[in-house]
PDB file of C-alpha atoms in Angstrom:
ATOM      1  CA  UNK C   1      19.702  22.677  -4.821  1.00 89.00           C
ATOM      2  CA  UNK C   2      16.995  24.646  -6.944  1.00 95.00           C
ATOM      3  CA  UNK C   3      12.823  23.933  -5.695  1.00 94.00           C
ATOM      4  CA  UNK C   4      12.444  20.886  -7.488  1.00 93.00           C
ATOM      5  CA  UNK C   5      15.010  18.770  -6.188  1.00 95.00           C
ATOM      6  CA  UNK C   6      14.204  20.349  -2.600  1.00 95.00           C
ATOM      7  CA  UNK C   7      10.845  18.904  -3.352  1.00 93.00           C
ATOM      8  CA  UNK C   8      11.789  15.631  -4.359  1.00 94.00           C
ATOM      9  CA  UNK C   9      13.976  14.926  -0.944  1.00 96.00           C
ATOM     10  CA  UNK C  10      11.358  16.718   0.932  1.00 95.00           C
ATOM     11  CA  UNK C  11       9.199  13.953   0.037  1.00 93.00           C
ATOM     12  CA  UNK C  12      11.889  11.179   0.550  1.00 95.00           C
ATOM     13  CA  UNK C  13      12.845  12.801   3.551  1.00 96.00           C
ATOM     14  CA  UNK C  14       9.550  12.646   4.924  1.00 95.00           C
ATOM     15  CA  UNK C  15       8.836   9.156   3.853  1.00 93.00           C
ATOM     16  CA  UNK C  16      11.540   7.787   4.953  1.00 95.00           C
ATOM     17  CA  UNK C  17      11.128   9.643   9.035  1.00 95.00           C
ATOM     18  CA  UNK C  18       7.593   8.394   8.596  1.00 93.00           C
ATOM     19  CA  UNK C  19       9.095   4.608   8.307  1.00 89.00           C
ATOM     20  CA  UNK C  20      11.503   5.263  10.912  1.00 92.00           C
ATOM     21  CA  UNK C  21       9.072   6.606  13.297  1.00 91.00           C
ATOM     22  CA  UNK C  22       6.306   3.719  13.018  1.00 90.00           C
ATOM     23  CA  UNK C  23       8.654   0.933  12.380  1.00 88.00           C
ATOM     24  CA  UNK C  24       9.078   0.214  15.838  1.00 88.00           C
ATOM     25  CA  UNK C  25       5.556   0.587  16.816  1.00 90.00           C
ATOM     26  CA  UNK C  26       5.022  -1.634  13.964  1.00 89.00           C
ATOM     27  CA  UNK C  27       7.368  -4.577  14.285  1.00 88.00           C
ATOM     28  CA  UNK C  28       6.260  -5.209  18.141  1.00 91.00           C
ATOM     29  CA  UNK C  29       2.540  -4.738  17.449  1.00 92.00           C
ATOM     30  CA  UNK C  30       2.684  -7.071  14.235  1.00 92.00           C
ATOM     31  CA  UNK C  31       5.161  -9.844  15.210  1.00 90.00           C
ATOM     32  CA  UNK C  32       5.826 -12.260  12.958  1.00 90.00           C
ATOM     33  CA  UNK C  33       4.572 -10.042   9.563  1.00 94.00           C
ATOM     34  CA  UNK C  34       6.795  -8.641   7.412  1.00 90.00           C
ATOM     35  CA  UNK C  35       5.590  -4.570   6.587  1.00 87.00           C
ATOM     36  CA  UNK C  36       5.273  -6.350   2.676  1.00 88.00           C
ATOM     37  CA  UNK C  37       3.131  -8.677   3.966  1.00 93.00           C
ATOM     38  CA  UNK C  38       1.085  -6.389   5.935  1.00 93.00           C
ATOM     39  CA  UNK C  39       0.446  -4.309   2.718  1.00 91.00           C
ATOM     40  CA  UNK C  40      -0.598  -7.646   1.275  1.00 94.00           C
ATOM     41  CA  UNK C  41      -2.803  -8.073   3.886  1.00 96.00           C
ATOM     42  CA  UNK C  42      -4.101  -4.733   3.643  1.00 96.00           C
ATOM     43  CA  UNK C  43      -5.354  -4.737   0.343  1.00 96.00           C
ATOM     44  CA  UNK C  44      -6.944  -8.203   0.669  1.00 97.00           C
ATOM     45  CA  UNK C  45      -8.698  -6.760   3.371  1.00 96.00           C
ATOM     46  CA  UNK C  46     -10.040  -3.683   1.969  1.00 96.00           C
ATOM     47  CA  UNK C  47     -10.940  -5.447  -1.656  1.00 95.00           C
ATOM     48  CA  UNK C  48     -13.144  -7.783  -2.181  1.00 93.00           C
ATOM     49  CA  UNK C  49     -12.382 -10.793  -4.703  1.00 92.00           C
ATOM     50  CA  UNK C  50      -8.437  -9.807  -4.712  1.00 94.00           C
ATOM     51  CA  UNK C  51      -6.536 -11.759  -7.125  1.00 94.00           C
ATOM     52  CA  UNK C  52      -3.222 -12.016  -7.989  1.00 93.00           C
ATOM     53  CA  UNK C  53      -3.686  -9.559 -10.979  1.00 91.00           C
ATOM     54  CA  UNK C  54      -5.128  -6.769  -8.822  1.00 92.00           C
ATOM     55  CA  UNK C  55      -2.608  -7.366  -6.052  1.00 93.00           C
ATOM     56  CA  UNK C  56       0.313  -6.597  -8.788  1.00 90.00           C
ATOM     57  CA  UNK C  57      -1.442  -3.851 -10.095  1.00 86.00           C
ATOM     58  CA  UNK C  58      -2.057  -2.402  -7.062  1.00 88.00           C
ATOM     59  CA  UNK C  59       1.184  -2.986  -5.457  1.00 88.00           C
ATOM     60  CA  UNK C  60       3.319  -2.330  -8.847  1.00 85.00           C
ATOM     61  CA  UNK C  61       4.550  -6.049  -8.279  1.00 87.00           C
ATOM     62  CA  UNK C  62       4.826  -8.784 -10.434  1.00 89.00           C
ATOM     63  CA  UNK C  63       2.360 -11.613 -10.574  1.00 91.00           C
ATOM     64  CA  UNK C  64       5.442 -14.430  -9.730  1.00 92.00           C
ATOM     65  CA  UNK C  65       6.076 -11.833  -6.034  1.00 93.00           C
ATOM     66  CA  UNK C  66       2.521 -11.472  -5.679  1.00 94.00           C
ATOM     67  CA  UNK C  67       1.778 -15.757  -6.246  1.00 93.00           C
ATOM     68  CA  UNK C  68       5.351 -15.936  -3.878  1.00 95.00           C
ATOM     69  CA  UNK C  69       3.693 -13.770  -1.120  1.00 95.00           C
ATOM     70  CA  UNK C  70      -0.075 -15.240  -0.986  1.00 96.00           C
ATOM     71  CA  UNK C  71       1.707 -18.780  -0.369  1.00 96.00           C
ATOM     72  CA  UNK C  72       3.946 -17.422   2.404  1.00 96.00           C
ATOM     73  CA  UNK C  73       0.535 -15.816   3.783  1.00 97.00           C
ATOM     74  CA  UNK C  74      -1.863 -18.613   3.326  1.00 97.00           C
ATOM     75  CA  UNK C  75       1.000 -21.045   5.190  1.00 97.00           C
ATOM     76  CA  UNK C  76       1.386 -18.266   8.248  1.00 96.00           C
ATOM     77  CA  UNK C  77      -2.591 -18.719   7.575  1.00 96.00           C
ATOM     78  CA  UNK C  78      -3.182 -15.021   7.753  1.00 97.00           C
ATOM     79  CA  UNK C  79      -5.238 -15.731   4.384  1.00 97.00           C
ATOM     80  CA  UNK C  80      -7.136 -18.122   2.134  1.00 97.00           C
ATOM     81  CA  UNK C  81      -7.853 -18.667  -1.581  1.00 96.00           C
ATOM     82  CA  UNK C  82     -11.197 -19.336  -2.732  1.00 95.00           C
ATOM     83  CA  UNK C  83     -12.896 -19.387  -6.073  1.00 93.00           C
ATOM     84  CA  UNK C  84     -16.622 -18.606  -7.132  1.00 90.00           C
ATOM     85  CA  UNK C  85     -19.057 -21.613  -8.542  1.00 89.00           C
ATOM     86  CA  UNK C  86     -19.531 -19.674 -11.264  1.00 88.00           C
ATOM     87  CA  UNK C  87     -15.506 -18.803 -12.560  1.00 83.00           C
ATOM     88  CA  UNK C  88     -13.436 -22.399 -10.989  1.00 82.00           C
ATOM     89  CA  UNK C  89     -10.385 -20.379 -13.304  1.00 88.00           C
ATOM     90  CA  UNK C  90     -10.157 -17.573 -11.572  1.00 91.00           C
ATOM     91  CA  UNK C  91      -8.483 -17.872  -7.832  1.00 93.00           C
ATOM     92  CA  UNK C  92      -9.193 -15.004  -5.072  1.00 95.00           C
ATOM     93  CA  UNK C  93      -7.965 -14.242  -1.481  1.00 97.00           C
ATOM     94  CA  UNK C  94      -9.651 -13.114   1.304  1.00 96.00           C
ATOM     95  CA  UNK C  95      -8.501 -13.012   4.943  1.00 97.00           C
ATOM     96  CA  UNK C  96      -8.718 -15.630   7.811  1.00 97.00           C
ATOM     97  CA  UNK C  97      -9.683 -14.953  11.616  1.00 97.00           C
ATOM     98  CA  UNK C  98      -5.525 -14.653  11.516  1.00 96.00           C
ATOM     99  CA  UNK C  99      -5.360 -12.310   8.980  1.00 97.00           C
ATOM    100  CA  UNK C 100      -7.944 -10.093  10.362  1.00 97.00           C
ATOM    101  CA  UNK C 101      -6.582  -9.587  13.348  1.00 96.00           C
ATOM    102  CA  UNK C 102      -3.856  -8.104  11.701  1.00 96.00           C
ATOM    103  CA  UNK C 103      -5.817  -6.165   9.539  1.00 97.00           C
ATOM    104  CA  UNK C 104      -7.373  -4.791  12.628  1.00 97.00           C
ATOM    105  CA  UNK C 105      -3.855  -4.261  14.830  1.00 96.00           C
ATOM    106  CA  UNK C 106      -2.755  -2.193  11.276  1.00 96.00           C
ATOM    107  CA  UNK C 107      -5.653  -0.264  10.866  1.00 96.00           C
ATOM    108  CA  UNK C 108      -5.319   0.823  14.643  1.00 96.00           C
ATOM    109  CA  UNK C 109      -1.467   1.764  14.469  1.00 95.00           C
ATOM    110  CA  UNK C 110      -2.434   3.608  11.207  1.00 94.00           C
ATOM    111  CA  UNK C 111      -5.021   5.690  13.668  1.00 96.00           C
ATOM    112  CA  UNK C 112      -2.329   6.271  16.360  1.00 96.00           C
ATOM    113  CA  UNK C 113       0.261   7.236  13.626  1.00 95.00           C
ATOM    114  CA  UNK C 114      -2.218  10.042  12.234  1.00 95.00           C
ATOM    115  CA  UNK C 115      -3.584  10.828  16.118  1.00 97.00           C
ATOM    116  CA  UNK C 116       0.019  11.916  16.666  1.00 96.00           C
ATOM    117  CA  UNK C 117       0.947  13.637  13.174  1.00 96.00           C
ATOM    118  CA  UNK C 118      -2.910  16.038  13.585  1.00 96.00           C
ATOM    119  CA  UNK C 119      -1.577  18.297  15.083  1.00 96.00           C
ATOM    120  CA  UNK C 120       0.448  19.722  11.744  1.00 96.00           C
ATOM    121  CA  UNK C 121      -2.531  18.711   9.693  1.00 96.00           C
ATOM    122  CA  UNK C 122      -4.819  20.929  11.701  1.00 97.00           C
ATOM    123  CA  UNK C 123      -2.359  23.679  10.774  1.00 97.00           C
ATOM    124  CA  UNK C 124      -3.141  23.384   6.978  1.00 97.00           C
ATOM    125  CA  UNK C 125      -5.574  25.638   4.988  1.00 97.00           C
ATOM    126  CA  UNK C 126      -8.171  24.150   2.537  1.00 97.00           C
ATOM    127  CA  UNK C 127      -6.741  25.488  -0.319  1.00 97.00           C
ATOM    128  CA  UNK C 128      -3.136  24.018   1.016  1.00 97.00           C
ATOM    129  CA  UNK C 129      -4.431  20.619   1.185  1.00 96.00           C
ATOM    130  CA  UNK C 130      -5.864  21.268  -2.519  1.00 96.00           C
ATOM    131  CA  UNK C 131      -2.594  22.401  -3.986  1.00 96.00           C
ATOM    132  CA  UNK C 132      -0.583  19.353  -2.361  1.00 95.00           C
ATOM    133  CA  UNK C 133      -3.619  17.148  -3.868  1.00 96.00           C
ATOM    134  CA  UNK C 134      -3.435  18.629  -7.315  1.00 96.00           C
ATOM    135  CA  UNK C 135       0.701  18.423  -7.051  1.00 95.00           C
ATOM    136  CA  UNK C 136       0.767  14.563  -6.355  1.00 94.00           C
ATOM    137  CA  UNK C 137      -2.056  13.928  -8.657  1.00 96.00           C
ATOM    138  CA  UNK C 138      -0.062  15.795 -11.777  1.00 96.00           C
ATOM    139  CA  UNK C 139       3.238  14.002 -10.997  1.00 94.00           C
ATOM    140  CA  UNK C 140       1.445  10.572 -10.631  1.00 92.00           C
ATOM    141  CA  UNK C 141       0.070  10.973 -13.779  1.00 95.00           C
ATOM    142  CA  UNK C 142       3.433  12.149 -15.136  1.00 95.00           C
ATOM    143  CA  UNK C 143       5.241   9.168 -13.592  1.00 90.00           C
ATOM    144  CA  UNK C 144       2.365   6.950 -15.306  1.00 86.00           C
ATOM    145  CA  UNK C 145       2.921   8.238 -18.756  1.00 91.00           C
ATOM    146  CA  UNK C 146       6.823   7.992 -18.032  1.00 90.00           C
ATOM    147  CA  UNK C 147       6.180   3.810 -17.362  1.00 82.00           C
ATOM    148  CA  UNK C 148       4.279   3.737 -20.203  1.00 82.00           C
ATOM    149  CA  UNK C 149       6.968   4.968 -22.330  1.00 86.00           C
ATOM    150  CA  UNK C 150       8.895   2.118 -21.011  1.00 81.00           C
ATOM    151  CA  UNK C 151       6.121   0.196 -23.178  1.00 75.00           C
ATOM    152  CA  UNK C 152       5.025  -1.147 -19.161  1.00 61.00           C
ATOM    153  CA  UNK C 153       1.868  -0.259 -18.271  1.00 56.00           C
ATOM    154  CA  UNK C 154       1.623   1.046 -14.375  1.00 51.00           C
ATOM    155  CA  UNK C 155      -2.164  -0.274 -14.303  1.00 51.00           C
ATOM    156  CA  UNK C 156      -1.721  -3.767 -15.972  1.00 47.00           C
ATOM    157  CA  UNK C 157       1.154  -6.683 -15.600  1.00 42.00           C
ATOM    158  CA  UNK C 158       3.785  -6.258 -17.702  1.00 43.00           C
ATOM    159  CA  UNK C 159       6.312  -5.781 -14.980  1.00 40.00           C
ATOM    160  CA  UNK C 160       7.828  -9.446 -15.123  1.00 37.00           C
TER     161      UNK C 160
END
């Protein structure tokens, strides 16, 4: 296996024990939500006026999953949909009491999670943390250009 494929399933690797690992912490803390539809309710609650076009091309989803999910959320009543006086065609989301809460429960696991991963953080140098930035940055934008090729592009909806 030559560097760049140990590089590849070093990231999956690591992605995939990071899952593992908060999964259970996550299912009992956030009973009843799906991890999509605590992403969902992420978002909503870190964007203002979040639509479904900004939810798909955020989440790299398609408008018809993004419409699917907001119903299933604004039923479990973990969100609303509102619109402005001003734009009656345009429909946003925002969260409820519900949905805060579990913004809140999220944002505290997501604490915990890095609380108990700081200690290899603390390890790494400045110019460590630069390279890794510059490395994920270069192969996002590479993997952007690559979707665009496939005449989809990552920042708009054209996934459906």
């Amino acid at each position: 296996m030559n560097k760049e494929e140990q590089v590849i399933m070093g990231f999956r690797n690591l992605l995939n024990k990071m899952a593992w690992l908060n999964k259970f912490k996550m299912e009992d803390s956030l009973k009843g939500y799906t991890s999509s539809e605590v992403h969902y309710i992420e978002y909503i609650g870190r964007n203002v006026d979040s639509n479904v076009t900004k939810l798909a091309e955020s989440l790299y989803m398609t408008r018809g999953a993004i419409s699917k999910m907001t119903k299933k959320l604004i039923k479990k009543g973990a969100i609303e949909s509102y619109q402005k006086p001003d734009n009656k065609k345009e429909i946003y989301f925002r969260l409820t009491e519900e949905g805060q809460v579990i913004y809140k429960v999220h944002e505290e696991l997501h604490k915990e999670f890095q609380e108990r991963d700081k200690a290899v953080f603390e390890q790494v140098t400045e110019e460590q943390f630069d390279s890794m930035l510059s490395f994920v940055e270069k192969y996002s934008r590479h993997l952007d250009a690559e979707i665009k090729k496939l005449g989809v592009d990552s920042k708009s909806e054209k996934f459906e």
